[in-house]
Coordinates of C-alpha atoms in Angstrom, one line a residue:
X3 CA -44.9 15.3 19.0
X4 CA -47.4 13.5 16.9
X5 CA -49.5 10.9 19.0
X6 CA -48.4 12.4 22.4
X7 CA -45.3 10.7 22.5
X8 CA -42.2 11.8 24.8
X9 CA -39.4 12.3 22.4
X10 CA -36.9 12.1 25.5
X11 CA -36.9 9.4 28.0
X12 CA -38.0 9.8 31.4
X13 CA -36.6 7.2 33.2
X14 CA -33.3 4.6 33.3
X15 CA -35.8 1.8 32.1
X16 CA -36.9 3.5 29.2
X17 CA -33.5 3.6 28.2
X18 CA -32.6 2.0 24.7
X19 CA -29.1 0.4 24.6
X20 CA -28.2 -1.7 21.3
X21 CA -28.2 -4.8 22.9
X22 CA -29.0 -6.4 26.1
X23 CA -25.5 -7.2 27.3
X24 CA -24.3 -3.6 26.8
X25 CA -23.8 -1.8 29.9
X26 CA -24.4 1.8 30.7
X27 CA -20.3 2.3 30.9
X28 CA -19.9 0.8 27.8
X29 CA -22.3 2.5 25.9
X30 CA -20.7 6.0 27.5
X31 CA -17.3 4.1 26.2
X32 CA -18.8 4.3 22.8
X33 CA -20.0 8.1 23.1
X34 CA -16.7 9.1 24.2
X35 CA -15.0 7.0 21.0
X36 CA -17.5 8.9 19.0
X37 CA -16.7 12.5 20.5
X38 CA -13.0 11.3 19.5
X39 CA -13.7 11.1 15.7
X40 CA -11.0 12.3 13.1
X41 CA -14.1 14.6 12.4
X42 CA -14.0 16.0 15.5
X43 CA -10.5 16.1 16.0
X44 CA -9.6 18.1 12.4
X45 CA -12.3 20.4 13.1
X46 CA -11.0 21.2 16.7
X47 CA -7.3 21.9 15.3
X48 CA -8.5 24.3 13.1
X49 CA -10.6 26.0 16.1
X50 CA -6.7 26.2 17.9
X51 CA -4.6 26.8 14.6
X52 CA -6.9 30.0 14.5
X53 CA -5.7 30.9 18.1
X54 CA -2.2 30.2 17.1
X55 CA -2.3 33.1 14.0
X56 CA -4.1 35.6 16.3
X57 CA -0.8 34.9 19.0
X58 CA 1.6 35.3 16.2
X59 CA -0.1 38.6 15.1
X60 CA -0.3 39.9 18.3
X61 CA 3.3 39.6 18.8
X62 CA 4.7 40.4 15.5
X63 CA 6.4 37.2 15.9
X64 CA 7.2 33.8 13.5
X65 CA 6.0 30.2 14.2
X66 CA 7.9 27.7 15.3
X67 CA 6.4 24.1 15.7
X68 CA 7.2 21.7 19.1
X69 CA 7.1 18.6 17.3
X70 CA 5.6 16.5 16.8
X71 CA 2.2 17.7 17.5
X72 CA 2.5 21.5 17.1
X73 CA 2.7 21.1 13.6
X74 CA -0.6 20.2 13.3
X75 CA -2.0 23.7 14.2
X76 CA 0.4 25.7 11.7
X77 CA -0.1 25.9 7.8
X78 CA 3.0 24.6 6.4
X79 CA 3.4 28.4 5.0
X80 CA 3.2 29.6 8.2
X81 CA 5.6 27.4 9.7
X82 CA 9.3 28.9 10.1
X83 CA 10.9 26.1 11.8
X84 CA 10.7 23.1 14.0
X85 CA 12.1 22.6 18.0
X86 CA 12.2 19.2 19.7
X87 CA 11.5 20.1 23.6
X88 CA 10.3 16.9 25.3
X89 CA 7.3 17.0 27.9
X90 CA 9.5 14.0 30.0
X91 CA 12.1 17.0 30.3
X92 CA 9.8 18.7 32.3
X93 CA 8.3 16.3 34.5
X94 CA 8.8 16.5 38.2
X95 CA 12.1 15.3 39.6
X96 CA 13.1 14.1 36.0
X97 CA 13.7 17.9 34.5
X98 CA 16.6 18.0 32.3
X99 CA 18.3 20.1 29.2
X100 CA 18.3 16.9 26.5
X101 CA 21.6 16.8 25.0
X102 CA 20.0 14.7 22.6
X103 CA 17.4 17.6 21.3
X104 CA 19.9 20.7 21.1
X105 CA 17.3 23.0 19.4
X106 CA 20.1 24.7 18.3
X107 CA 18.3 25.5 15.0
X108 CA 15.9 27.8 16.0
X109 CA 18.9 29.9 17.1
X110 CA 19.2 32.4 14.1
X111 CA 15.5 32.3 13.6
X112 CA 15.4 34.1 16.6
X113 CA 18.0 36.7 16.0
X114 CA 16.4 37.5 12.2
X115 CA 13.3 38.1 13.5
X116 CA 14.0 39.1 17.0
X117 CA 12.4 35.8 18.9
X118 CA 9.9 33.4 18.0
X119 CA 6.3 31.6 19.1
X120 CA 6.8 27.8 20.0
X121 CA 3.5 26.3 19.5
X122 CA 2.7 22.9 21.5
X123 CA -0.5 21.9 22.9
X124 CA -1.7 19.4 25.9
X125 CA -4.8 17.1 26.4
X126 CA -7.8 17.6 28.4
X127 CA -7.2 19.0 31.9
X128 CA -4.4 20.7 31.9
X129 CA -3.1 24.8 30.9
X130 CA -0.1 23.7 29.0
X131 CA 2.1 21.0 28.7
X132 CA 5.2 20.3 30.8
X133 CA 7.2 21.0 27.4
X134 CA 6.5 24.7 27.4
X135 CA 5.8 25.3 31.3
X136 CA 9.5 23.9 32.2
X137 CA 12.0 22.5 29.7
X138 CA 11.5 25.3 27.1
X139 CA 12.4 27.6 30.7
X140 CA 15.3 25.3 31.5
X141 CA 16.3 25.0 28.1
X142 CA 16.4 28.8 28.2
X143 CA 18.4 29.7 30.9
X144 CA 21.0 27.2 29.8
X145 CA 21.2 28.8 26.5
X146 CA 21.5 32.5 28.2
X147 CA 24.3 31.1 31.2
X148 CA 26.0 29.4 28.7
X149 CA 26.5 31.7 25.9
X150 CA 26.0 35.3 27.8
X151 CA 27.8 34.4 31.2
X152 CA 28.1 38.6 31.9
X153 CA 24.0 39.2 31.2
X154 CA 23.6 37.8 34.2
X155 CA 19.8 39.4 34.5
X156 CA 18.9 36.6 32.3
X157 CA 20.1 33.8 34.6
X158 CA 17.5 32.9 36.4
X159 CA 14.9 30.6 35.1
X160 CA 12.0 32.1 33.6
X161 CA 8.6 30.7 34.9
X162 CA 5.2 30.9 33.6
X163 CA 3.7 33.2 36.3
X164 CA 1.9 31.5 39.5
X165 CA 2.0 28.2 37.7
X166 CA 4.3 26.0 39.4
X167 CA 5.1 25.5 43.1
X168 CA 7.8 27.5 44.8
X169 CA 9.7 24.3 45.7
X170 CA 9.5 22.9 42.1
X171 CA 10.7 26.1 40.6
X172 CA 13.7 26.4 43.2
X173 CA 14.3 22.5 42.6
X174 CA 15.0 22.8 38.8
X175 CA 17.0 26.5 39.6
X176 CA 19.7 24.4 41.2
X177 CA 20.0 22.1 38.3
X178 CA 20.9 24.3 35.7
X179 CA 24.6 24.8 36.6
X180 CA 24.7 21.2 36.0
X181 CA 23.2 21.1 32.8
X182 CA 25.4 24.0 31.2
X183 CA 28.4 21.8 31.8
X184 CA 26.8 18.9 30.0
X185 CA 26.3 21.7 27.4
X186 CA 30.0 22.6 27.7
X187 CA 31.4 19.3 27.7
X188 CA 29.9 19.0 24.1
X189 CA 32.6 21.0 23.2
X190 CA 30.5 23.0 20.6
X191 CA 31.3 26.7 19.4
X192 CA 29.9 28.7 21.6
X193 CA 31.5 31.4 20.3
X194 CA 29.6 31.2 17.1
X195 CA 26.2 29.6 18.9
X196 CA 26.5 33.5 20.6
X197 CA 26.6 35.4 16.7
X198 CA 23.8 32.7 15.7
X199 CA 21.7 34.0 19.0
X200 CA 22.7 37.3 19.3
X201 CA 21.2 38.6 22.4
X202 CA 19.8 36.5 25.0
X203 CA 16.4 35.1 25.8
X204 CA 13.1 36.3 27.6
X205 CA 10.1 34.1 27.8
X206 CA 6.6 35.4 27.9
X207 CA 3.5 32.5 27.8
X208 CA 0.6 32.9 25.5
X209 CA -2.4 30.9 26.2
X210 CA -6.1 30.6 26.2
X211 CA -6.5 32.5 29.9
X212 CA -3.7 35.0 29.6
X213 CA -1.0 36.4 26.7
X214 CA 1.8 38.2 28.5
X215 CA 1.6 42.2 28.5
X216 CA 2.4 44.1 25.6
X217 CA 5.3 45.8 27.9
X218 CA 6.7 42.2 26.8
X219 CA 7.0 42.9 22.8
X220 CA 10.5 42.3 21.0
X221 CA 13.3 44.6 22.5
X222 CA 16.8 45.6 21.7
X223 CA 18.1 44.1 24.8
X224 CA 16.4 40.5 24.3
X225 CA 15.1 37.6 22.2
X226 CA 11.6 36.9 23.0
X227 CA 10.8 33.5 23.0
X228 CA 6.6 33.4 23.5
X229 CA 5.5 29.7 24.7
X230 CA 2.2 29.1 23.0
X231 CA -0.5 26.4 23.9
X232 CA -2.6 26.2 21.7
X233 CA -5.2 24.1 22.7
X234 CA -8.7 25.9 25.4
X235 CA -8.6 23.9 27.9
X236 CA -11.3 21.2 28.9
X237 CA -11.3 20.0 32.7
X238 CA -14.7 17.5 31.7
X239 CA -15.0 14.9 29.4
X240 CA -15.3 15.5 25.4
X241 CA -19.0 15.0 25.1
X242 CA -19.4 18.1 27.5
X243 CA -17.6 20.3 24.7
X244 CA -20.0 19.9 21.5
X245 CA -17.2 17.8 19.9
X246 CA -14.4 20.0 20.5
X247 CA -11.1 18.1 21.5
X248 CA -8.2 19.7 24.0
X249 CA -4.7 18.5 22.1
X250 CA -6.4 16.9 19.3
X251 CA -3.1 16.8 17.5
X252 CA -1.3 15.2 20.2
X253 CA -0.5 11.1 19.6
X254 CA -1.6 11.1 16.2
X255 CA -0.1 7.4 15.8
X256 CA -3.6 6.8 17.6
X257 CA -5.8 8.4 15.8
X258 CA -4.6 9.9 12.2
X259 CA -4.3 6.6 9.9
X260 CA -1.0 7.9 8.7
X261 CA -2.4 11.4 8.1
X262 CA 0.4 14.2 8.3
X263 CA 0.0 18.1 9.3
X264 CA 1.3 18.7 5.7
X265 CA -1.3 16.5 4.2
X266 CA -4.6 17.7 6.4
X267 CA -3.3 21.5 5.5
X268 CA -3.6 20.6 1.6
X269 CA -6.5 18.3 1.5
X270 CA -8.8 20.2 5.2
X271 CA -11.7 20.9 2.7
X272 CA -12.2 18.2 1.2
X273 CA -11.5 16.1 4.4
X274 CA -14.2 17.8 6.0
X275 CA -16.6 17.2 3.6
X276 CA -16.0 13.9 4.1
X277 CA -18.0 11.5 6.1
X278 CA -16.3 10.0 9.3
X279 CA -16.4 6.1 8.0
X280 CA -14.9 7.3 4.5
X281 CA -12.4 9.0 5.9
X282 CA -10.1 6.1 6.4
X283 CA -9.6 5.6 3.1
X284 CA -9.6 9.2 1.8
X285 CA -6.6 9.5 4.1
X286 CA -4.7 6.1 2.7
X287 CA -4.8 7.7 -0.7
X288 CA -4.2 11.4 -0.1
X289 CA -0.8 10.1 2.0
X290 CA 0.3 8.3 -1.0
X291 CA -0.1 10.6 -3.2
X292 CA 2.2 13.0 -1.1
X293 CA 4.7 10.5 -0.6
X294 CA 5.2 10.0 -4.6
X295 CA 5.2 13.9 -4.7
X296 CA 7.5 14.2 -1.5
X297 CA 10.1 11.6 -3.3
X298 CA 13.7 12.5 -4.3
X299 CA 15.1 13.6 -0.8
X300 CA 17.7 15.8 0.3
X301 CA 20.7 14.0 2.4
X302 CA 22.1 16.5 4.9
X303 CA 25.6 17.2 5.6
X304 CA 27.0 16.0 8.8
X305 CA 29.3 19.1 10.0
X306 CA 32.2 19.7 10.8
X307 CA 33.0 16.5 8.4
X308 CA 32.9 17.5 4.3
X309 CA 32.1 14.1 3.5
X310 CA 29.6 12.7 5.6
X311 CA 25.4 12.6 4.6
X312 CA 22.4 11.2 6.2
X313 CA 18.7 11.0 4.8
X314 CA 15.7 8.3 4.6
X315 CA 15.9 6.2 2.1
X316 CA 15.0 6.9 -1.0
X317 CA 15.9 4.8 -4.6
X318 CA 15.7 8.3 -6.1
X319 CA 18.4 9.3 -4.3
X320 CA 20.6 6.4 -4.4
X321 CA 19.8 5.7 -8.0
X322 CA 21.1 9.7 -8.6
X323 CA 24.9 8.7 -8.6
X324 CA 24.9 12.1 -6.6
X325 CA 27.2 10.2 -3.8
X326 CA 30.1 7.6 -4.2
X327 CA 29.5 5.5 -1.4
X328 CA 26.0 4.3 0.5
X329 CA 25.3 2.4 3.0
X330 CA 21.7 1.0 3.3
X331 CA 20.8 0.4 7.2
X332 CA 17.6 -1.4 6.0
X333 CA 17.7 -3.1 2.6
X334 CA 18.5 -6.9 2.1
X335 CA 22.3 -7.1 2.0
X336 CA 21.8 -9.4 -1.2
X337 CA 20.9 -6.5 -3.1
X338 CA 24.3 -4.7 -2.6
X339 CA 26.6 -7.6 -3.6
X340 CA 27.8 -6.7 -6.9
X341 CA 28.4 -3.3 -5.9
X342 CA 31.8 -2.9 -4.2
X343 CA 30.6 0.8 -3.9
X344 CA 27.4 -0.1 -1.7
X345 CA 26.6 -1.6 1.7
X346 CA 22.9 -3.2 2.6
X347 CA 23.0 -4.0 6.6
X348 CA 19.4 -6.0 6.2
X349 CA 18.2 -4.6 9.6
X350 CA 14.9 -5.2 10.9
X351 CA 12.3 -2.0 11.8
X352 CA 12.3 -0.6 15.5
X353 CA 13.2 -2.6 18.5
X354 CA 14.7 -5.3 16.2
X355 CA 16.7 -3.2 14.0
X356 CA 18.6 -1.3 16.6
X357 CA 19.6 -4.8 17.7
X358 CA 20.5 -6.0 14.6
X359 CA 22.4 -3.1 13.9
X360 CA 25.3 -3.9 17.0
X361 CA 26.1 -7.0 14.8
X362 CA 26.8 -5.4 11.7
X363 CA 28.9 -2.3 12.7
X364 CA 32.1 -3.7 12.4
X365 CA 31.1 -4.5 8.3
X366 CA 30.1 -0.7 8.5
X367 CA 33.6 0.4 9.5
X368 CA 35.5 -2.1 7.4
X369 CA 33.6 -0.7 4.5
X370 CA 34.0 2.9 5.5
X371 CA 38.0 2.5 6.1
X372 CA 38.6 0.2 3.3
X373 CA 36.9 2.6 1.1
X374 CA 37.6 6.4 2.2
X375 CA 41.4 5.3 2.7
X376 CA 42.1 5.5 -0.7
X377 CA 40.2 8.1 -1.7
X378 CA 39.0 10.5 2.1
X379 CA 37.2 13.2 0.2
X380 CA 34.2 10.4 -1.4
X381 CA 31.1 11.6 -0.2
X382 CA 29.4 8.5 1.8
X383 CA 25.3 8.6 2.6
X384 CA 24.0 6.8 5.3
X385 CA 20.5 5.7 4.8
X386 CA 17.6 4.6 6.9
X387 CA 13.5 3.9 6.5
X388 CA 13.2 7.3 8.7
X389 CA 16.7 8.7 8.2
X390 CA 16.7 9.6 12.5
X391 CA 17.0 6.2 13.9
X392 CA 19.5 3.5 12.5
X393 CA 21.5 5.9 9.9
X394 CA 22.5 8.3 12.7
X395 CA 23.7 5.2 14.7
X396 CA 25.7 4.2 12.2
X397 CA 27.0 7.6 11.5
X398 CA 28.3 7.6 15.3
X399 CA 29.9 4.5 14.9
X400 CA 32.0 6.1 11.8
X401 CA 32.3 9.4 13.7
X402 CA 33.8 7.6 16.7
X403 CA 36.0 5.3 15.0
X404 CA 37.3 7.3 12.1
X405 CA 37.2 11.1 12.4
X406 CA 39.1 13.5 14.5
X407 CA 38.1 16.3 16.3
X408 CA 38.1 18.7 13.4
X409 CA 36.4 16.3 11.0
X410 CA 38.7 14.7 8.7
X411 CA 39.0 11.5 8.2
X412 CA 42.1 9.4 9.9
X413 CA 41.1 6.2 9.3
X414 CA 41.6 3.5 12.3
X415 CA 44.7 5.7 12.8
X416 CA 42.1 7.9 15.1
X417 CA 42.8 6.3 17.8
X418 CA 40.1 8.7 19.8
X419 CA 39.8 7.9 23.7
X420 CA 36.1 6.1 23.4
X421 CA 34.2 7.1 27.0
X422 CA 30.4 7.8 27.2
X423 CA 31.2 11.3 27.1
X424 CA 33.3 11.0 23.9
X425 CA 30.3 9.6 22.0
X426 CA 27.7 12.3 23.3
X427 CA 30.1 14.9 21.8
X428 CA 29.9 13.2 18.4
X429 CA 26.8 12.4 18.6
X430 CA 26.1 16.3 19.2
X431 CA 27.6 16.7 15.5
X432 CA 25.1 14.7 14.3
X433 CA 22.1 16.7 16.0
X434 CA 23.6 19.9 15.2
X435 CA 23.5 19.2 11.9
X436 CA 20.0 16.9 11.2
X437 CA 17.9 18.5 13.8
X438 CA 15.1 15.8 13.7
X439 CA 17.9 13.5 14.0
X440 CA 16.2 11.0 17.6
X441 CA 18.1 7.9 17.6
X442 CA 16.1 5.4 19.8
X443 CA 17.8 4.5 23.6
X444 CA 18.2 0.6 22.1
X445 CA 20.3 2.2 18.8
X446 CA 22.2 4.4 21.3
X447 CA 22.8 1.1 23.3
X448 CA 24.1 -0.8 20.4
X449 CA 26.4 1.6 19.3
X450 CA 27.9 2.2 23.1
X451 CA 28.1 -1.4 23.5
X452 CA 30.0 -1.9 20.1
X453 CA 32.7 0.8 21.2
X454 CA 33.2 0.0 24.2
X455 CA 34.1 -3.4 24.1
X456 CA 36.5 -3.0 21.3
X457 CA 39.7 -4.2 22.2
X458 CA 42.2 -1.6 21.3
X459 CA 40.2 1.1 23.1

């Protein structure tokens, strides 16, 4: 170097930090930020979305995303469906079969195509998350007990091999009986769960140190279900991997500015010819130009009712006089007062709206009664900002209160026997039906609370 200079220091002292009250931790804080850049992250889902298609090739096999963050490594074209298996399922001593997440849709993807790949991924340190090590397992063998109680080869749970300890694995074993009679007590049709199905499950793993043996390729006797994680895994920190980022797509509320799998897989070129303190902003406007395109949603039949229809909101939708009767979980009540055919419940976002909503559920059943009385077969939508949360609440509030077991409407002539086990078998219609349907445990709360202390029940 020119002058004889050192281009490398030599010593702590020689050291250059930006000022003179930054530390040596905080100035590693500020590397690590910068190994976490939206750069860095995009271009290290594309590294694991590459893994995914060479799984899904090698097994002959369609994609199926873990939401929320497998999404992020398939191309919306690529993607055939979505499952909901929580990592909290799987967590020691709290393993469980959510009656809350059926996954009941990814039932005939599997017998049309004779299994399918769920794709999830983990952050730094670890093989695969708890999602795919455990409750898609227990998840399985509750699916196989349940609904092919004489193929009883397939009873057992089905563990990712020499992964978990022996006592873990024999733990969760004697849980399962448990959790197929929470699946019974649904009262579903498992008669017709076994046509959607067909044959029962086998789980092989595919990951970055082993895919299962081919011996393990779709048979006549089985589904195969492969468990994908997509992600190499890192046991140091970022800055040790060049900028590559185990479970980049994981917690994207951190990190995305709103950014969706959808719009990253439209836009990844440009995006990553895009400078990191640009990005921002590139983001904000590529998002809201999908959302105008994305407008004019579908509502979504609530089965075994003919009548019943939940979506987000959207004034496309309620402007489309494609429904008689709405109700509005969100918008200002004011709005809905000359219209004796809608109902605005005002409620607040989040934490506050699944409290507000306890207070206005006895409107939403006057409304509902007064109205399908005199005419039951009026389709009624049930809207919310998300169309999961406050909407499906209410829904379970109607279902409860105003349907019978075959899904016609009776009115307050119901008279259903309200228990806790009552309203997770309606709420099951609900999931069944809307599969990203997650009401929060403080709507869930308001709703119990509401039926429960009613006084003629």
């Amino acid at each position: 170097m020119a002058g004889g200079s050192d281009p490398f220091p030599v010593s702590v002292s020689s050291l250059h930090f930006p000022s003179k009250e930054q530390s040596i931790s905080q100035t590693l804080s500020s590397l690590r930020r910068s190994a976490l850049s939206i750069t860095n992250r995009l271009q290290s889902i594309e590294a694991d979305a590459a893994f995914v298609q060479e799984v899904a090739q090698y097994y002959d096999l369609p994609l199926v995303a873990n939401e929320r963050c497998g999404s992020w490594y398939i191309p919306p074209g690529a993607k055939t469906g979505s499952a909901y298996f929580k990592s909290t399922d799987g967590h020691t001593g709290q393993w469980d079969f959510s009656c809350r997440r059926l996954n009941l849709q990814i039932l005939p993807i599997a017998r049309k195509y004779g299994g399918c790949i769920i794709v999830d991924s983990t952050r730094r340190g670890k093989l695969m998350p708890d999602a795919l090590s455990k409750t898609v397992p227990i998840w399985c063998a509750v699916i196989n007990r349940a609904l092919f109680p004489s193929d009883t080869a397939y009873h057992p749970v089905q563990f990712p091999p020499n992964f978990l300890p022996a006592s873990e694995e024999s733990q969760i074993g004697h849980r399962i009986d448990d959790f197929v009679k929470s699946l019974k007590d649904l009262k579903l049709d498992l008669d017709d769960l076994r046509q959607q199905l067909g044959k029962p499950i086998r789980v092989a793993w595919a990951n970055r140190s082993y895919f299962h043996p081919t011996d393990l390729q779709k048979g006549d006797e089985y589904n195969l279900f492969v468990a994908c994680s997509a992600s190499k895994r890192v046991h140091g920190a970022e800055m040790s991997e060049g900028g590559y980022i185990q479970g980049a797509g994981d917690d994207s509320e951190g990190w995305a500015h709103g950014l969706t799998p959808p719009v990253f897989w439209a836009h990844k070129s440009t995006l990553s010819k895009t400078g990191e303190e640009d990005l921002p902003e590139l983001i904000g406007s590529l998002v809201e130009e999908h959302r105008k395109q994305d407008s004019g949603q579908q509502a979504t039949l609530i089965a075994p009712t003919r009548n019943l229809y939940i979506s987000p909101a959207d004034p496309q939708l309620n402007a489309s006089g494609a429904y008689d009767l709405i109700i509005n979980c969100n918008e200002s009540p004011e709005a809905s007062e000359d219209h004796a055919k809608r109902l605005n419940l005002g409620c607040g976002l989040s934490k506050v709206g699944s409290r507000d909503l306890r207070k206005h559920l006895h409107k939403v059943v006057a409304f509902a009664t007064s109205q399908l009385e005199s005419n039951s077969s009026q389709s009624l939508l049930i809207t919310c900002e998300s169309g999961k949360d406050l909407s499906a609440g209410v829904l379970l509030a109607i279902l409860c209160l105003c349907y019978d077991d075959e899904g016609h409407f009776t009115g307050t002539h119901a008279k259903n026997r309200i228990d806790k086990q009552f309203i997770r078998q309606r709420l099951a219609w609900i999931v069944s039906s809307k599969h990203d349907v997650n009401p929060s445990r403080s709507t869930l709360q308001s709703v119990n609370a509401f039926l429960m202390e009613r006084p003629d029940y």
